[in-house]
mmCIF file with all atom_site columns, C-alpha atoms in Angstrom:
data_model
loop_
_atom_site.group_PDB
_atom_site.id
_atom_site.type_symbol
_atom_site.label_atom_id
_atom_site.label_alt_id
_atom_site.label_comp_id
_atom_site.label_asym_id
_atom_site.label_entity_id
_atom_site.label_seq_id
_atom_site.pdbx_PDB_ins_code
_atom_site.Cartn_x
_atom_site.Cartn_y
_atom_site.Cartn_z
_atom_site.occupancy
_atom_site.B_iso_or_equiv
_atom_site.pdbx_formal_charge
_atom_site.auth_seq_id
_atom_site.auth_comp_id
_atom_site.auth_asym_id
_atom_site.auth_atom_id
_atom_site.pdbx_PDB_model_num
ATOM 1   C CA . UNK C 1 1   ? 37.150  -11.186 -8.497  1.00 46.00 ? 1   UNK C CA 1
ATOM 2   C CA . UNK C 1 2   ? 35.489  -7.821  -7.664  1.00 51.00 ? 2   UNK C CA 1
ATOM 3   C CA . UNK C 1 3   ? 32.679  -8.653  -4.648  1.00 50.00 ? 3   UNK C CA 1
ATOM 4   C CA . UNK C 1 4   ? 29.789  -6.295  -3.238  1.00 56.00 ? 4   UNK C CA 1
ATOM 5   C CA . UNK C 1 5   ? 29.929  -5.539  0.690   1.00 58.00 ? 5   UNK C CA 1
ATOM 6   C CA . UNK C 1 6   ? 27.892  -8.878  0.685   1.00 59.00 ? 6   UNK C CA 1
ATOM 7   C CA . UNK C 1 7   ? 30.404  -10.882 -0.762  1.00 60.00 ? 7   UNK C CA 1
ATOM 8   C CA . UNK C 1 8   ? 28.526  -11.573 -4.326  1.00 56.00 ? 8   UNK C CA 1
ATOM 9   C CA . UNK C 1 9   ? 30.557  -11.237 -7.334  1.00 56.00 ? 9   UNK C CA 1
ATOM 10  C CA . UNK C 1 10  ? 30.081  -8.334  -9.432  1.00 58.00 ? 10  UNK C CA 1
ATOM 11  C CA . UNK C 1 11  ? 28.525  -9.474  -12.832 1.00 56.00 ? 11  UNK C CA 1
ATOM 12  C CA . UNK C 1 12  ? 26.941  -12.453 -11.214 1.00 54.00 ? 12  UNK C CA 1
ATOM 13  C CA . UNK C 1 13  ? 23.779  -13.428 -12.971 1.00 60.00 ? 13  UNK C CA 1
ATOM 14  C CA . UNK C 1 14  ? 20.713  -14.032 -10.404 1.00 60.00 ? 14  UNK C CA 1
ATOM 15  C CA . UNK C 1 15  ? 18.029  -16.694 -10.968 1.00 65.00 ? 15  UNK C CA 1
ATOM 16  C CA . UNK C 1 16  ? 14.328  -15.047 -11.158 1.00 64.00 ? 16  UNK C CA 1
ATOM 17  C CA . UNK C 1 17  ? 13.725  -17.402 -8.130  1.00 69.00 ? 17  UNK C CA 1
ATOM 18  C CA . UNK C 1 18  ? 16.729  -15.861 -6.118  1.00 65.00 ? 18  UNK C CA 1
ATOM 19  C CA . UNK C 1 19  ? 15.393  -12.108 -7.052  1.00 60.00 ? 19  UNK C CA 1
ATOM 20  C CA . UNK C 1 20  ? 11.821  -12.799 -5.894  1.00 63.00 ? 20  UNK C CA 1
ATOM 21  C CA . UNK C 1 21  ? 13.300  -14.429 -2.689  1.00 62.00 ? 21  UNK C CA 1
ATOM 22  C CA . UNK C 1 22  ? 15.496  -11.132 -2.068  1.00 61.00 ? 22  UNK C CA 1
ATOM 23  C CA . UNK C 1 23  ? 12.683  -8.821  -2.668  1.00 58.00 ? 23  UNK C CA 1
ATOM 24  C CA . UNK C 1 24  ? 10.170  -10.976 -0.478  1.00 59.00 ? 24  UNK C CA 1
ATOM 25  C CA . UNK C 1 25  ? 12.721  -10.757 2.213   1.00 59.00 ? 25  UNK C CA 1
ATOM 26  C CA . UNK C 1 26  ? 13.186  -7.125  1.863   1.00 53.00 ? 26  UNK C CA 1
ATOM 27  C CA . UNK C 1 27  ? 9.336   -6.345  2.055   1.00 56.00 ? 27  UNK C CA 1
ATOM 28  C CA . UNK C 1 28  ? 8.881   -8.365  4.918   1.00 55.00 ? 28  UNK C CA 1
ATOM 29  C CA . UNK C 1 29  ? 11.771  -6.603  6.707   1.00 52.00 ? 29  UNK C CA 1
ATOM 30  C CA . UNK C 1 30  ? 10.085  -3.169  5.740   1.00 55.00 ? 30  UNK C CA 1
ATOM 31  C CA . UNK C 1 31  ? 6.989   -4.355  7.723   1.00 53.00 ? 31  UNK C CA 1
ATOM 32  C CA . UNK C 1 32  ? 8.681   -5.911  10.446  1.00 48.00 ? 32  UNK C CA 1
ATOM 33  C CA . UNK C 1 33  ? 9.694   -2.968  12.723  1.00 45.00 ? 33  UNK C CA 1
ATOM 34  C CA . UNK C 1 34  ? 5.737   -2.523  13.322  1.00 48.00 ? 34  UNK C CA 1
ATOM 35  C CA . UNK C 1 35  ? 5.909   -5.530  15.749  1.00 56.00 ? 35  UNK C CA 1
ATOM 36  C CA . UNK C 1 36  ? 2.083   -5.691  15.545  1.00 62.00 ? 36  UNK C CA 1
ATOM 37  C CA . UNK C 1 37  ? 0.419   -7.092  18.593  1.00 63.00 ? 37  UNK C CA 1
ATOM 38  C CA . UNK C 1 38  ? -2.385  -9.803  17.885  1.00 61.00 ? 38  UNK C CA 1
ATOM 39  C CA . UNK C 1 39  ? -4.811  -7.125  19.059  1.00 61.00 ? 39  UNK C CA 1
ATOM 40  C CA . UNK C 1 40  ? -3.740  -4.603  16.654  1.00 58.00 ? 40  UNK C CA 1
ATOM 41  C CA . UNK C 1 41  ? -3.844  -7.388  13.946  1.00 53.00 ? 41  UNK C CA 1
ATOM 42  C CA . UNK C 1 42  ? -7.291  -7.909  14.890  1.00 59.00 ? 42  UNK C CA 1
ATOM 43  C CA . UNK C 1 43  ? -8.034  -4.615  13.536  1.00 79.00 ? 43  UNK C CA 1
ATOM 44  C CA . UNK C 1 44  ? -7.615  -5.798  9.960   1.00 81.00 ? 44  UNK C CA 1
ATOM 45  C CA . UNK C 1 45  ? -10.312 -7.512  7.618   1.00 84.00 ? 45  UNK C CA 1
ATOM 46  C CA . UNK C 1 46  ? -8.263  -10.504 7.059   1.00 83.00 ? 46  UNK C CA 1
ATOM 47  C CA . UNK C 1 47  ? -7.035  -12.308 3.644   1.00 87.00 ? 47  UNK C CA 1
ATOM 48  C CA . UNK C 1 48  ? -8.506  -11.676 0.445   1.00 91.00 ? 48  UNK C CA 1
ATOM 49  C CA . UNK C 1 49  ? -8.293  -14.105 -2.692  1.00 93.00 ? 49  UNK C CA 1
ATOM 50  C CA . UNK C 1 50  ? -6.751  -12.974 -5.812  1.00 94.00 ? 50  UNK C CA 1
ATOM 51  C CA . UNK C 1 51  ? -10.148 -12.813 -7.760  1.00 95.00 ? 51  UNK C CA 1
ATOM 52  C CA . UNK C 1 52  ? -11.640 -10.498 -5.338  1.00 94.00 ? 52  UNK C CA 1
ATOM 53  C CA . UNK C 1 53  ? -8.699  -8.170  -5.878  1.00 96.00 ? 53  UNK C CA 1
ATOM 54  C CA . UNK C 1 54  ? -8.988  -8.329  -9.381  1.00 96.00 ? 54  UNK C CA 1
ATOM 55  C CA . UNK C 1 55  ? -12.625 -7.775  -9.136  1.00 95.00 ? 55  UNK C CA 1
ATOM 56  C CA . UNK C 1 56  ? -12.095 -4.585  -7.229  1.00 95.00 ? 56  UNK C CA 1
ATOM 57  C CA . UNK C 1 57  ? -9.170  -3.648  -9.571  1.00 96.00 ? 57  UNK C CA 1
ATOM 58  C CA . UNK C 1 58  ? -12.002 -4.038  -12.403 1.00 96.00 ? 58  UNK C CA 1
ATOM 59  C CA . UNK C 1 59  ? -14.460 -1.740  -10.459 1.00 95.00 ? 59  UNK C CA 1
ATOM 60  C CA . UNK C 1 60  ? -11.629 1.204   -10.639 1.00 96.00 ? 60  UNK C CA 1
ATOM 61  C CA . UNK C 1 61  ? -10.243 0.289   -14.168 1.00 96.00 ? 61  UNK C CA 1
ATOM 62  C CA . UNK C 1 62  ? -6.847  -0.188  -12.430 1.00 96.00 ? 62  UNK C CA 1
ATOM 63  C CA . UNK C 1 63  ? -4.048  -2.502  -11.499 1.00 96.00 ? 63  UNK C CA 1
ATOM 64  C CA . UNK C 1 64  ? -2.865  -2.142  -8.178  1.00 97.00 ? 64  UNK C CA 1
ATOM 65  C CA . UNK C 1 65  ? 0.848   -1.738  -7.401  1.00 95.00 ? 65  UNK C CA 1
ATOM 66  C CA . UNK C 1 66  ? 2.411   -5.079  -6.068  1.00 91.00 ? 66  UNK C CA 1
ATOM 67  C CA . UNK C 1 67  ? 3.178   -3.831  -2.418  1.00 91.00 ? 67  UNK C CA 1
ATOM 68  C CA . UNK C 1 68  ? -0.507  -2.863  -1.998  1.00 94.00 ? 68  UNK C CA 1
ATOM 69  C CA . UNK C 1 69  ? -1.926  -6.031  -3.535  1.00 93.00 ? 69  UNK C CA 1
ATOM 70  C CA . UNK C 1 70  ? 0.262   -8.076  -0.729  1.00 89.00 ? 70  UNK C CA 1
ATOM 71  C CA . UNK C 1 71  ? -1.183  -5.815  1.534   1.00 90.00 ? 71  UNK C CA 1
ATOM 72  C CA . UNK C 1 72  ? -4.919  -6.571  0.655   1.00 93.00 ? 72  UNK C CA 1
ATOM 73  C CA . UNK C 1 73  ? -4.284  -10.124 0.343   1.00 91.00 ? 73  UNK C CA 1
ATOM 74  C CA . UNK C 1 74  ? -2.565  -10.426 3.882   1.00 87.00 ? 74  UNK C CA 1
ATOM 75  C CA . UNK C 1 75  ? -5.130  -8.022  5.548   1.00 88.00 ? 75  UNK C CA 1
ATOM 76  C CA . UNK C 1 76  ? -8.053  -6.842  3.485   1.00 91.00 ? 76  UNK C CA 1
ATOM 77  C CA . UNK C 1 77  ? -8.177  -3.348  4.826   1.00 91.00 ? 77  UNK C CA 1
ATOM 78  C CA . UNK C 1 78  ? -8.037  -1.737  8.457   1.00 88.00 ? 78  UNK C CA 1
ATOM 79  C CA . UNK C 1 79  ? -5.386  -0.365  10.816  1.00 86.00 ? 79  UNK C CA 1
ATOM 80  C CA . UNK C 1 80  ? -3.941  0.117   14.048  1.00 84.00 ? 80  UNK C CA 1
ATOM 81  C CA . UNK C 1 81  ? -4.706  2.485   16.902  1.00 81.00 ? 81  UNK C CA 1
ATOM 82  C CA . UNK C 1 82  ? -7.600  3.687   15.009  1.00 82.00 ? 82  UNK C CA 1
ATOM 83  C CA . UNK C 1 83  ? -5.956  4.872   12.025  1.00 86.00 ? 83  UNK C CA 1
ATOM 84  C CA . UNK C 1 84  ? -7.005  2.786   8.803   1.00 90.00 ? 84  UNK C CA 1
ATOM 85  C CA . UNK C 1 85  ? -5.838  1.954   5.490   1.00 92.00 ? 85  UNK C CA 1
ATOM 86  C CA . UNK C 1 86  ? -8.575  1.867   2.695   1.00 94.00 ? 86  UNK C CA 1
ATOM 87  C CA . UNK C 1 87  ? -9.179  -1.768  1.049   1.00 94.00 ? 87  UNK C CA 1
ATOM 88  C CA . UNK C 1 88  ? -11.023 -4.363  0.545   1.00 93.00 ? 88  UNK C CA 1
ATOM 89  C CA . UNK C 1 89  ? -13.557 -5.367  3.313   1.00 91.00 ? 89  UNK C CA 1
ATOM 90  C CA . UNK C 1 90  ? -14.213 -9.066  2.311   1.00 82.00 ? 90  UNK C CA 1
ATOM 91  C CA . UNK C 1 91  ? -17.234 -9.561  0.621   1.00 79.00 ? 91  UNK C CA 1
ATOM 92  C CA . UNK C 1 92  ? -19.135 -6.792  2.621   1.00 83.00 ? 92  UNK C CA 1
ATOM 93  C CA . UNK C 1 93  ? -17.279 -3.894  0.361   1.00 81.00 ? 93  UNK C CA 1
ATOM 94  C CA . UNK C 1 94  ? -14.373 -1.842  -0.646  1.00 85.00 ? 94  UNK C CA 1
ATOM 95  C CA . UNK C 1 95  ? -13.349 1.206   0.960   1.00 92.00 ? 95  UNK C CA 1
ATOM 96  C CA . UNK C 1 96  ? -10.901 1.740   -1.601  1.00 96.00 ? 96  UNK C CA 1
ATOM 97  C CA . UNK C 1 97  ? -13.512 2.162   -4.488  1.00 95.00 ? 97  UNK C CA 1
ATOM 98  C CA . UNK C 1 98  ? -15.935 4.038   -2.252  1.00 94.00 ? 98  UNK C CA 1
ATOM 99  C CA . UNK C 1 99  ? -12.908 6.704   -1.453  1.00 95.00 ? 99  UNK C CA 1
ATOM 100 C CA . UNK C 1 100 ? -11.777 6.916   -4.973  1.00 96.00 ? 100 UNK C CA 1
ATOM 101 C CA . UNK C 1 101 ? -14.973 7.058   -6.668  1.00 96.00 ? 101 UNK C CA 1
ATOM 102 C CA . UNK C 1 102 ? -15.680 10.118  -4.278  1.00 95.00 ? 102 UNK C CA 1
ATOM 103 C CA . UNK C 1 103 ? -12.392 11.830  -4.926  1.00 94.00 ? 103 UNK C CA 1
ATOM 104 C CA . UNK C 1 104 ? -12.812 11.252  -8.688  1.00 94.00 ? 104 UNK C CA 1
ATOM 105 C CA . UNK C 1 105 ? -15.874 13.212  -8.538  1.00 93.00 ? 105 UNK C CA 1
ATOM 106 C CA . UNK C 1 106 ? -13.627 16.140  -7.092  1.00 92.00 ? 106 UNK C CA 1
ATOM 107 C CA . UNK C 1 107 ? -11.226 15.745  -9.800  1.00 91.00 ? 107 UNK C CA 1
ATOM 108 C CA . UNK C 1 108 ? -8.688  12.939  -8.644  1.00 92.00 ? 108 UNK C CA 1
ATOM 109 C CA . UNK C 1 109 ? -6.857  11.642  -12.082 1.00 92.00 ? 109 UNK C CA 1
ATOM 110 C CA . UNK C 1 110 ? -8.306  8.443   -13.301 1.00 93.00 ? 110 UNK C CA 1
ATOM 111 C CA . UNK C 1 111 ? -5.198  6.912   -12.891 1.00 93.00 ? 111 UNK C CA 1
ATOM 112 C CA . UNK C 1 112 ? -5.083  7.035   -9.227  1.00 95.00 ? 112 UNK C CA 1
ATOM 113 C CA . UNK C 1 113 ? -6.699  5.482   -6.274  1.00 97.00 ? 113 UNK C CA 1
ATOM 114 C CA . UNK C 1 114 ? -7.255  6.491   -2.611  1.00 97.00 ? 114 UNK C CA 1
ATOM 115 C CA . UNK C 1 115 ? -5.387  4.649   0.436   1.00 96.00 ? 115 UNK C CA 1
ATOM 116 C CA . UNK C 1 116 ? -6.244  7.216   2.873   1.00 95.00 ? 116 UNK C CA 1
ATOM 117 C CA . UNK C 1 117 ? -8.936  9.554   3.030   1.00 94.00 ? 117 UNK C CA 1
ATOM 118 C CA . UNK C 1 118 ? -7.957  12.676  5.218   1.00 92.00 ? 118 UNK C CA 1
ATOM 119 C CA . UNK C 1 119 ? -11.065 14.574  4.661   1.00 89.00 ? 119 UNK C CA 1
ATOM 120 C CA . UNK C 1 120 ? -9.305  17.910  3.131   1.00 89.00 ? 120 UNK C CA 1
ATOM 121 C CA . UNK C 1 121 ? -7.148  15.810  1.215   1.00 92.00 ? 121 UNK C CA 1
ATOM 122 C CA . UNK C 1 122 ? -6.364  12.331  0.262   1.00 95.00 ? 122 UNK C CA 1
ATOM 123 C CA . UNK C 1 123 ? -3.391  9.884   0.081   1.00 95.00 ? 123 UNK C CA 1
ATOM 124 C CA . UNK C 1 124 ? -3.091  8.129   -3.175  1.00 95.00 ? 124 UNK C CA 1
ATOM 125 C CA . UNK C 1 125 ? -1.427  5.495   -5.403  1.00 96.00 ? 125 UNK C CA 1
ATOM 126 C CA . UNK C 1 126 ? -0.248  5.350   -8.794  1.00 94.00 ? 126 UNK C CA 1
ATOM 127 C CA . UNK C 1 127 ? 0.212   1.830   -10.352 1.00 92.00 ? 127 UNK C CA 1
ATOM 128 C CA . UNK C 1 128 ? 3.848   2.693   -10.494 1.00 92.00 ? 128 UNK C CA 1
ATOM 129 C CA . UNK C 1 129 ? 3.522   2.231   -6.399  1.00 92.00 ? 129 UNK C CA 1
ATOM 130 C CA . UNK C 1 130 ? 4.381   5.666   -5.736  1.00 94.00 ? 130 UNK C CA 1
ATOM 131 C CA . UNK C 1 131 ? 2.376   7.373   -2.791  1.00 96.00 ? 131 UNK C CA 1
ATOM 132 C CA . UNK C 1 132 ? 0.994   11.044  -3.317  1.00 95.00 ? 132 UNK C CA 1
ATOM 133 C CA . UNK C 1 133 ? -1.022  13.567  -1.622  1.00 93.00 ? 133 UNK C CA 1
ATOM 134 C CA . UNK C 1 134 ? -3.794  15.115  -3.662  1.00 93.00 ? 134 UNK C CA 1
ATOM 135 C CA . UNK C 1 135 ? -6.099  18.365  -2.543  1.00 90.00 ? 135 UNK C CA 1
ATOM 136 C CA . UNK C 1 136 ? -9.586  18.553  -3.661  1.00 87.00 ? 136 UNK C CA 1
ATOM 137 C CA . UNK C 1 137 ? -9.833  20.471  -6.866  1.00 81.00 ? 137 UNK C CA 1
ATOM 138 C CA . UNK C 1 138 ? -6.362  20.193  -8.089  1.00 84.00 ? 138 UNK C CA 1
ATOM 139 C CA . UNK C 1 139 ? -5.460  19.431  -11.572 1.00 80.00 ? 139 UNK C CA 1
ATOM 140 C CA . UNK C 1 140 ? -2.458  17.127  -10.752 1.00 83.00 ? 140 UNK C CA 1
ATOM 141 C CA . UNK C 1 141 ? -1.101  15.220  -7.759  1.00 86.00 ? 141 UNK C CA 1
ATOM 142 C CA . UNK C 1 142 ? 0.639   17.285  -5.788  1.00 84.00 ? 142 UNK C CA 1
ATOM 143 C CA . UNK C 1 143 ? 3.765   15.696  -4.319  1.00 82.00 ? 143 UNK C CA 1
ATOM 144 C CA . UNK C 1 144 ? 5.281   12.647  -4.148  1.00 90.00 ? 144 UNK C CA 1
ATOM 145 C CA . UNK C 1 145 ? 5.297   11.476  -0.295  1.00 92.00 ? 145 UNK C CA 1
ATOM 146 C CA . UNK C 1 146 ? 6.567   8.059   -0.391  1.00 93.00 ? 146 UNK C CA 1
ATOM 147 C CA . UNK C 1 147 ? 8.720   5.818   -3.048  1.00 91.00 ? 147 UNK C CA 1
ATOM 148 C CA . UNK C 1 148 ? 6.514   2.631   -1.670  1.00 91.00 ? 148 UNK C CA 1
ATOM 149 C CA . UNK C 1 149 ? 3.164   1.500   -0.138  1.00 92.00 ? 149 UNK C CA 1
ATOM 150 C CA . UNK C 1 150 ? 5.388   -0.380  2.512   1.00 88.00 ? 150 UNK C CA 1
ATOM 151 C CA . UNK C 1 151 ? 7.335   3.227   3.271   1.00 89.00 ? 151 UNK C CA 1
ATOM 152 C CA . UNK C 1 152 ? 3.893   4.871   3.502   1.00 92.00 ? 152 UNK C CA 1
ATOM 153 C CA . UNK C 1 153 ? 2.018   2.200   5.878   1.00 89.00 ? 153 UNK C CA 1
ATOM 154 C CA . UNK C 1 154 ? 4.928   1.969   8.103   1.00 86.00 ? 154 UNK C CA 1
ATOM 155 C CA . UNK C 1 155 ? 5.241   5.570   8.444   1.00 88.00 ? 155 UNK C CA 1
ATOM 156 C CA . UNK C 1 156 ? 1.528   6.067   8.980   1.00 90.00 ? 156 UNK C CA 1
ATOM 157 C CA . UNK C 1 157 ? 1.267   2.986   11.362  1.00 85.00 ? 157 UNK C CA 1
ATOM 158 C CA . UNK C 1 158 ? 4.491   3.857   13.453  1.00 82.00 ? 158 UNK C CA 1
ATOM 159 C CA . UNK C 1 159 ? 2.924   7.548   13.973  1.00 86.00 ? 159 UNK C CA 1
ATOM 160 C CA . UNK C 1 160 ? -0.369  6.158   15.188  1.00 83.00 ? 160 UNK C CA 1
ATOM 161 C CA . UNK C 1 161 ? 1.264   3.751   17.689  1.00 78.00 ? 161 UNK C CA 1
ATOM 162 C CA . UNK C 1 162 ? 3.685   6.337   18.684  1.00 80.00 ? 162 UNK C CA 1
ATOM 163 C CA . UNK C 1 163 ? 0.550   9.053   19.553  1.00 80.00 ? 163 UNK C CA 1
ATOM 164 C CA . UNK C 1 164 ? -1.593  6.300   20.826  1.00 72.00 ? 164 UNK C CA 1
#
């Protein structure tokens, strides 16, 4: 019987629960390298309900990708070392809505939402979970920057920590 490097037989059928557990483990591993201190975690707003996330999705007429939803559910919004990701600030508001509506006035495609407002450009995402940059007045998203939200946020936060 042929097996993978991990010793799993090739062609083995996995259960949905096994696949979800592997995906959850991989996502957690992607965030683990940050090793956020308690002080850094205090720069986040905190946990959100699924209903609150759905309400914000409704405001933007978009469905957030799974990784961004997980970030919102766990942290709401915030960041480290003075660098922040747009999100939902509990019942106080949603910076992701404010930033996205602002950039949509400049022509940001309706199927995108802003996760980082840099000023001269925005870092945004699509429902497929990929992260792009977008420059004011562009007809289309500039270039794919990251294949996932976790790749983006790890890089962004690690750079903030390194430069602190």
